[in-house]
Coordinates of N, CA, C and O in Angstrom, one line a residue:
M3 N 83.2 69.3 117.5 CA 84.1 70.0 116.7 C 83.8 69.8 115.3 O 83.4 68.7 114.9
S4 N 83.9 70.9 114.5 CA 83.6 70.8 113.1 C 84.7 71.5 112.3 O 85.4 72.4 112.8
T5 N 84.8 71.2 111.0 CA 85.7 71.8 110.1 C 84.9 72.6 109.1 O 84.0 72.2 108.5
A6 N 85.4 73.9 108.9 CA 84.7 74.8 108.0 C 84.9 74.3 106.6 O 85.9 73.8 106.2
N7 N 83.9 74.6 105.7 CA 84.0 74.3 104.3 C 85.0 75.2 103.7 O 85.2 76.4 104.1
V8 N 85.7 74.7 102.7 CA 86.7 75.5 101.9 C 86.0 76.1 100.7 O 85.5 75.3 99.9
N9 N 85.9 77.4 100.6 CA 85.3 78.0 99.4 C 86.4 78.5 98.5 O 87.3 79.2 98.9
V10 N 86.3 78.1 97.2 CA 87.4 78.4 96.2 C 86.7 79.3 95.1 O 85.7 78.9 94.6
N11 N 87.4 80.4 94.8 CA 87.0 81.3 93.7 C 87.3 80.6 92.3 O 88.0 79.6 92.3
A12 N 86.8 81.2 91.3 CA 87.0 80.7 89.9 C 88.5 80.7 89.5 O 89.0 79.9 88.8
N13 N 89.3 81.7 90.1 CA 90.7 81.7 89.8 C 91.5 80.8 90.7 O 92.8 80.8 90.6
G14 N 90.9 80.0 91.5 CA 91.6 79.0 92.4 C 92.0 79.6 93.7 O 92.5 78.8 94.5
D15 N 91.7 80.8 94.0 CA 92.0 81.4 95.3 C 90.9 81.0 96.3 O 89.8 80.9 96.0
C16 N 91.3 80.9 97.5 CA 90.4 80.6 98.6 C 89.6 81.9 99.0 O 90.2 83.0 99.0
S17 N 88.3 81.7 99.2 CA 87.5 82.9 99.6 C 86.9 82.7 101.0 O 85.9 83.3 101.4
G18 N 87.5 81.8 101.8 CA 86.9 81.4 103.1 C 87.5 82.2 104.2 O 87.5 81.7 105.4
G19 N 88.1 83.4 104.0 CA 88.7 84.1 105.1 C 89.8 83.4 105.8 O 90.7 82.8 105.1
W20 N 89.8 83.3 107.0 CA 90.8 82.6 107.8 C 90.7 81.0 107.7 O 91.5 80.3 108.2
T21 N 89.7 80.6 107.0 CA 89.5 79.1 106.8 C 90.7 78.5 106.0 O 91.1 77.4 106.4
C22 N 91.2 79.2 105.0 CA 92.2 78.6 104.2 C 93.2 79.6 103.7 O 93.7 79.5 102.5
E23 N 93.7 80.5 104.5 CA 94.6 81.5 104.1 C 95.9 80.9 103.6 O 96.6 81.4 102.8
H24 N 96.3 79.7 104.1 CA 97.5 79.0 103.6 C 97.4 78.6 102.2 O 98.4 78.3 101.6
R25 N 96.2 78.6 101.6 CA 96.0 78.3 100.2 C 96.1 79.4 99.3 O 96.0 79.3 98.0
L26 N 96.2 80.6 99.8 CA 96.2 81.8 98.9 C 97.4 81.8 98.1 O 98.6 81.6 98.5
K27 N 97.3 82.1 96.8 CA 98.3 82.1 95.8 C 99.5 83.0 96.3 O 100.7 82.6 96.2
A28 N 99.2 84.2 96.7 CA 100.3 85.1 97.1 C 101.1 84.6 98.3 O 102.3 84.7 98.3
L29 N 100.5 83.9 99.2 CA 101.2 83.4 100.4 C 102.1 82.2 100.0 O 103.2 82.1 100.4
Y30 N 101.5 81.4 99.1 CA 102.3 80.2 98.6 C 103.5 80.8 97.8 O 104.7 80.3 98.0
N31 N 103.3 81.8 97.0 CA 104.4 82.3 96.2 C 105.5 83.1 97.1 O 106.6 83.1 96.8
M32 N 105.0 83.6 98.2 CA 106.0 84.3 99.1 C 106.9 83.2 99.8 O 108.0 83.5 100.2
V33 N 106.4 82.0 100.0 CA 107.2 81.0 100.6 C 108.3 80.6 99.5 O 109.5 80.5 99.9
K34 N 107.9 80.6 98.3 CA 108.9 80.4 97.2 C 110.0 81.5 97.2 O 111.1 81.3 96.9
F35 N 109.5 82.8 97.4 CA 110.4 83.9 97.5 C 111.4 83.7 98.6 O 112.6 83.9 98.5
R36 N 110.9 83.3 99.8 CA 111.7 83.1 101.0 C 112.8 82.0 100.6 O 114.0 82.2 101.0
E37 N 112.4 81.0 100.0 CA 113.4 79.9 99.6 C 114.4 80.5 98.6 O 115.6 80.2 98.7
A38 N 114.0 81.3 97.7 CA 114.9 81.9 96.7 C 115.9 82.8 97.3 O 117.1 82.9 96.8
V39 N 115.6 83.6 98.3 CA 116.5 84.6 98.8 C 117.2 84.2 100.1 O 117.9 85.0 100.7
K40 N 117.0 82.9 100.5 CA 117.6 82.4 101.7 C 119.1 82.7 101.7 O 119.8 82.6 100.7
G41 N 119.6 83.2 102.9 CA 121.0 83.6 103.1 C 121.4 85.0 102.6 O 122.5 85.4 102.7
T42 N 120.4 85.8 102.1 CA 120.7 87.1 101.7 C 120.3 88.1 102.7 O 119.5 87.8 103.7
T43 N 120.7 89.4 102.5 CA 120.3 90.4 103.4 C 119.7 91.6 102.6 O 119.7 91.6 101.4
V44 N 119.1 92.6 103.3 CA 118.5 93.7 102.6 C 119.6 94.6 102.0 O 120.5 95.0 102.6
H45 N 119.4 95.0 100.7 CA 120.2 95.9 100.0 C 119.3 96.9 99.2 O 118.1 96.6 99.1
N46 N 119.9 97.9 98.6 CA 119.2 98.8 97.7 C 117.9 99.3 98.3 O 116.8 99.5 97.7
W47 N 117.9 99.7 99.6 CA 116.7 100.2 100.3 C 116.3 101.6 99.7 O 117.2 102.4 99.4
W48 N 115.0 101.7 99.4 CA 114.5 102.9 98.8 C 113.2 103.3 99.5 O 112.4 102.4 99.9
T49 N 113.0 104.5 99.7 CA 111.7 105.0 100.3 C 111.4 106.4 99.7 O 112.3 107.1 99.4
N50 N 110.1 106.7 99.7 CA 109.7 108.0 99.3 C 109.5 108.9 100.5 O 109.0 110.0 100.5
N51 N 109.9 108.4 101.7 CA 109.8 109.0 103.0 C 108.4 109.2 103.4 O 108.1 110.1 104.2
A52 N 107.5 108.3 102.9 CA 106.1 108.3 103.3 C 105.7 106.9 103.4 O 106.2 106.2 104.3
N53 N 104.9 106.4 102.5 CA 104.4 105.0 102.6 C 104.7 104.2 101.4 O 103.9 103.3 101.0
Q54 N 105.9 104.4 100.8 CA 106.3 103.6 99.7 C 107.7 103.1 100.0 O 108.6 103.9 100.4
I55 N 108.0 101.8 99.8 CA 109.3 101.3 100.1 C 109.7 100.2 99.0 O 108.8 99.7 98.4
A56 N 110.9 100.0 98.8 CA 111.4 99.0 98.0 C 112.8 98.5 98.5 O 113.5 99.3 99.1
F57 N 113.1 97.3 98.2 CA 114.5 96.8 98.6 C 114.7 95.5 97.9 O 113.8 94.8 97.4
S58 N 116.0 95.2 97.8 CA 116.4 93.9 97.2 C 116.9 93.0 98.3 O 117.2 93.5 99.4
R59 N 116.9 91.7 98.1 CA 117.5 90.7 99.0 C 118.7 90.2 98.2 O 118.6 89.3 97.4
G60 N 119.8 91.0 98.4 CA 121.1 90.7 97.7 C 120.8 90.8 96.2 O 120.2 91.7 95.7
S61 N 121.3 89.8 95.5 CA 121.0 89.7 94.0 C 120.0 88.6 93.7 O 120.0 88.2 92.6
K62 N 119.2 88.3 94.7 CA 118.3 87.2 94.4 C 116.8 87.5 94.4 O 116.0 86.8 93.9
G63 N 116.4 88.7 95.0 CA 115.0 89.0 95.0 C 114.8 90.5 95.2 O 115.7 91.3 95.6
F64 N 113.6 91.0 95.0 CA 113.2 92.4 95.0 C 111.7 92.5 95.4 O 110.9 91.7 95.0
V65 N 111.5 93.5 96.3 CA 110.1 93.7 96.8 C 109.9 95.2 96.7 O 110.7 96.1 97.1
A66 N 108.7 95.6 96.3 CA 108.2 97.0 96.3 C 106.8 97.1 96.8 O 106.0 96.2 96.5
I67 N 106.6 98.1 97.7 CA 105.3 98.2 98.3 C 104.8 99.6 98.2 O 105.5 100.6 98.5
N68 N 103.5 99.8 97.8 CA 102.9 101.2 97.8 C 101.7 101.2 98.7 O 100.7 100.7 98.4
A69 N 101.9 101.8 99.9 CA 100.8 101.9 100.9 C 100.2 103.3 100.9 O 99.5 103.7 101.8
E70 N 100.6 104.1 99.8 CA 100.0 105.4 99.7 C 98.6 105.3 99.3 O 98.2 104.5 98.4
T71 N 97.7 106.2 99.8 CA 96.3 106.2 99.4 C 96.1 107.3 98.3 O 95.0 107.3 97.7
S72 N 97.0 108.1 98.1 CA 96.8 109.2 97.1 C 98.0 109.4 96.1 O 98.0 110.4 95.4
H73 N 98.9 108.5 96.1 CA 100.1 108.7 95.2 C 100.4 107.3 94.6 O 100.5 106.3 95.3
N74 N 100.7 107.3 93.3 CA 101.2 106.1 92.6 C 102.7 106.0 92.9 O 103.4 107.0 93.2
L75 N 103.2 104.8 92.9 CA 104.6 104.5 92.9 C 105.0 104.4 91.5 O 104.5 103.5 90.8
D76 N 105.9 105.2 91.0 CA 106.4 105.1 89.7 C 107.8 105.6 89.7 O 108.1 106.8 89.7
A77 N 108.8 104.7 89.8 CA 110.2 105.1 89.9 C 111.1 104.0 89.3 O 110.7 102.8 89.1
Y78 N 112.3 104.5 88.9 CA 113.3 103.6 88.4 C 114.1 103.1 89.6 O 114.7 104.0 90.3
L79 N 114.1 101.9 90.0 CA 114.7 101.4 91.2 C 115.7 100.3 90.9 O 115.5 99.5 90.0
Q80 N 116.7 100.2 91.8 CA 117.7 99.1 91.7 C 117.2 97.9 92.3 O 116.8 97.9 93.5
T81 N 117.1 96.8 91.5 CA 116.5 95.6 92.0 C 117.5 94.6 92.5 O 117.2 93.7 93.2
G82 N 118.8 94.8 92.1 CA 119.8 93.9 92.5 C 119.9 92.6 91.6 O 120.8 91.8 91.7
L83 N 118.9 92.5 90.7 CA 118.8 91.3 89.9 C 119.5 91.5 88.6 O 119.7 92.7 88.1
R84 N 119.9 90.4 87.9 CA 120.5 90.6 86.6 C 119.4 90.9 85.6 O 118.3 90.7 85.8
G85 N 119.9 91.5 84.5 CA 118.9 91.9 83.4 C 118.1 90.8 82.9 O 118.5 89.7 82.8
G86 N 116.9 91.2 82.6 CA 115.9 90.2 82.0 C 114.5 90.6 82.4 O 114.2 91.6 83.0
M87 N 113.5 89.7 82.0 CA 112.1 90.0 82.3 C 111.8 89.0 83.4 O 112.1 87.8 83.4
Y88 N 111.1 89.5 84.4 CA 110.7 88.8 85.6 C 109.2 88.8 85.8 O 108.5 89.8 85.4
C89 N 108.6 87.8 86.4 CA 107.2 87.7 86.6 C 106.9 87.9 88.1 O 107.4 87.3 89.0
D90 N 106.0 88.9 88.4 CA 105.6 89.2 89.7 C 104.8 88.1 90.3 O 103.9 87.6 89.7
V91 N 105.2 87.6 91.5 CA 104.6 86.4 92.1 C 103.3 86.8 92.9 O 102.6 85.9 93.3
I92 N 103.1 88.0 93.1 CA 101.9 88.4 93.9 C 100.7 88.5 92.9 O 99.6 88.0 93.2
S93 N 100.9 89.1 91.8 CA 99.8 89.3 90.8 C 99.6 88.1 89.9 O 98.6 87.9 89.2
G94 N 100.6 87.2 89.9 CA 100.5 86.0 89.0 C 100.9 84.7 89.7 O 101.1 84.7 90.9
S95 N 100.9 83.7 88.9 CA 101.2 82.4 89.4 C 102.7 82.2 89.4 O 103.5 82.8 88.7
H96 N 103.2 81.3 90.3 CA 104.7 81.1 90.4 C 105.2 80.3 89.2 O 106.3 80.7 88.7
N97 N 104.5 79.4 88.7 CA 105.0 78.5 87.6 C 104.6 79.1 86.2 O 105.2 78.6 85.3
V98 N 103.7 80.0 86.2 CA 103.3 80.6 84.9 C 103.3 82.1 85.0 O 102.8 82.6 86.0
C99 N 103.8 82.8 84.1 CA 103.9 84.2 84.1 C 102.6 84.9 83.8 O 102.4 85.4 82.7
S100 N 101.7 84.8 84.7 CA 100.3 85.3 84.4 C 100.0 86.7 85.0 O 98.9 87.2 84.7
G101 N 100.9 87.2 85.7 CA 100.7 88.6 86.3 C 101.6 89.6 85.6 O 101.9 89.6 84.5
I102 N 102.0 90.6 86.4 CA 102.7 91.8 86.0 C 104.1 91.3 85.6 O 104.7 90.4 86.3
R103 N 104.7 91.8 84.5 CA 106.0 91.4 84.1 C 106.9 92.7 84.3 O 106.5 93.8 83.9
I104 N 108.0 92.5 84.9 CA 109.0 93.6 85.2 C 110.2 93.4 84.4 O 110.9 92.3 84.4
V105 N 110.6 94.4 83.6 CA 111.8 94.3 82.8 C 113.0 95.0 83.6 O 112.9 96.2 84.0
V106 N 114.0 94.2 83.9 CA 115.2 94.7 84.6 C 116.3 94.9 83.6 O 116.6 94.0 82.8
R107 N 116.8 96.1 83.5 CA 117.9 96.5 82.6 C 119.2 95.7 83.0 O 119.3 95.2 84.1
S108 N 120.2 95.8 82.2 CA 121.4 95.1 82.5 C 122.1 95.7 83.7 O 123.0 95.0 84.3
D109 N 121.8 96.9 84.1 CA 122.4 97.5 85.3 C 121.6 97.2 86.5 O 121.9 97.7 87.6
G110 N 120.6 96.3 86.4 CA 119.8 96.0 87.6 C 118.6 96.9 87.9 O 117.9 96.6 88.8
V111 N 118.4 97.9 87.1 CA 117.4 98.9 87.4 C 116.1 98.5 86.6 O 116.2 98.1 85.5
A112 N 115.0 98.8 87.2 CA 113.7 98.5 86.6 C 112.7 99.6 86.9 O 112.8 100.2 88.0
R113 N 111.8 99.9 86.0 CA 110.8 100.9 86.3 C 109.7 100.1 87.0 O 109.1 99.1 86.5
I114 N 109.4 100.6 88.2 CA 108.4 99.9 89.1 C 107.2 100.9 89.2 O 107.3 102.0 89.6
T115 N 106.1 100.4 88.8 CA 104.8 101.1 88.9 C 103.8 100.4 89.6 O 103.4 99.2 89.3
I116 N 103.3 101.0 90.7 CA 102.2 100.4 91.5 C 101.2 101.5 91.7 O 101.5 102.5 92.5
P117 N 100.0 101.5 91.1 CA 99.0 102.5 91.2 C 98.5 102.6 92.7 O 98.5 101.6 93.4
Q118 N 98.1 103.8 93.1 CA 97.6 104.0 94.4 C 96.4 103.1 94.7 O 96.1 102.7 95.9
N119 N 95.6 102.7 93.7 CA 94.4 101.9 93.9 C 94.6 100.5 93.4 O 93.6 99.8 93.1
A120 N 95.8 100.0 93.3 CA 96.0 98.7 92.8 C 95.4 97.6 93.7 O 95.3 97.8 94.9
H121 N 94.9 96.6 93.1 CA 94.3 95.4 93.8 C 95.4 94.9 94.8 O 95.1 94.6 96.0
S122 N 96.6 94.8 94.4 CA 97.7 94.4 95.2 C 98.7 95.5 95.2 O 99.2 95.9 94.1
A123 N 99.1 96.0 96.4 CA 100.0 97.1 96.5 C 101.5 96.7 96.6 O 102.3 97.4 97.0
V124 N 101.7 95.4 96.2 CA 103.0 94.8 96.3 C 103.5 94.1 95.0 O 102.7 93.5 94.3
I125 N 104.8 94.3 94.7 CA 105.4 93.6 93.6 C 106.6 92.8 94.2 O 107.3 93.4 94.9
V126 N 106.6 91.5 93.8 CA 107.7 90.7 94.3 C 108.3 89.9 93.1 O 107.5 89.2 92.4
I127 N 109.6 90.0 92.9 CA 110.2 89.2 91.9 C 111.5 88.6 92.5 O 112.0 89.1 93.4
H128 N 111.9 87.5 91.9 CA 113.2 86.8 92.4 C 113.8 86.0 91.3 O 113.2 85.8 90.2
V129 N 115.0 85.5 91.5 CA 115.8 84.8 90.5 C 115.0 83.6 89.8 O 115.2 83.3 88.7
D130 N 114.1 83.0 90.6 CA 113.4 81.9 90.0 C 112.2 82.3 89.2 O 111.4 81.4 88.7
T131 N 111.9 83.6 89.0 CA 110.8 84.1 88.3 C 111.2 84.8 87.0 O 110.4 85.4 86.4
M132 N 112.4 84.5 86.5 CA 112.8 85.1 85.3 C 112.0 84.5 84.2 O 111.9 83.3 84.1
Y133 N 111.4 85.3 83.3 CA 110.5 84.9 82.3 C 111.3 84.2 81.2 O 112.3 84.7 80.7
T134 N 110.9 83.0 80.8 CA 111.6 82.2 79.8 C 110.7 81.9 78.6 O 111.0 81.1 77.8
G135 N 109.5 82.6 78.6 CA 108.6 82.5 77.4 C 107.6 81.4 77.6 O 106.8 81.1 76.7
K136 N 107.5 80.8 78.8 CA 106.5 79.8 79.0 C 105.2 80.4 79.5 O 105.1 81.3 80.1

């Protein structure tokens, strides 16, 4: 029996396929999302009736997905979150706001834009990702 080598990219992500998927930044950050939205249910369901969806988890988290191959997602959507700036945990790090920043208005609505050809077709924000200037 042998253990496969762990290959790590310059950005710290694992590049070893199934060798170290548990180390992928997005998966780690989704565990943090799960912890943040624990005890909530789906609200503010939205769809374009094709391959784009978005929903909030109560007032604690928000997810948007664009699986369209020929259309951008560009819509003003209810996030369920309080107003402020949030850091997307899929495109950035959980502890540092290094990815996409989403501005949520005081009414909970944010403009969500995910291009059809985006590297990541998912945006995820939650109460623990409010930008504080760090």
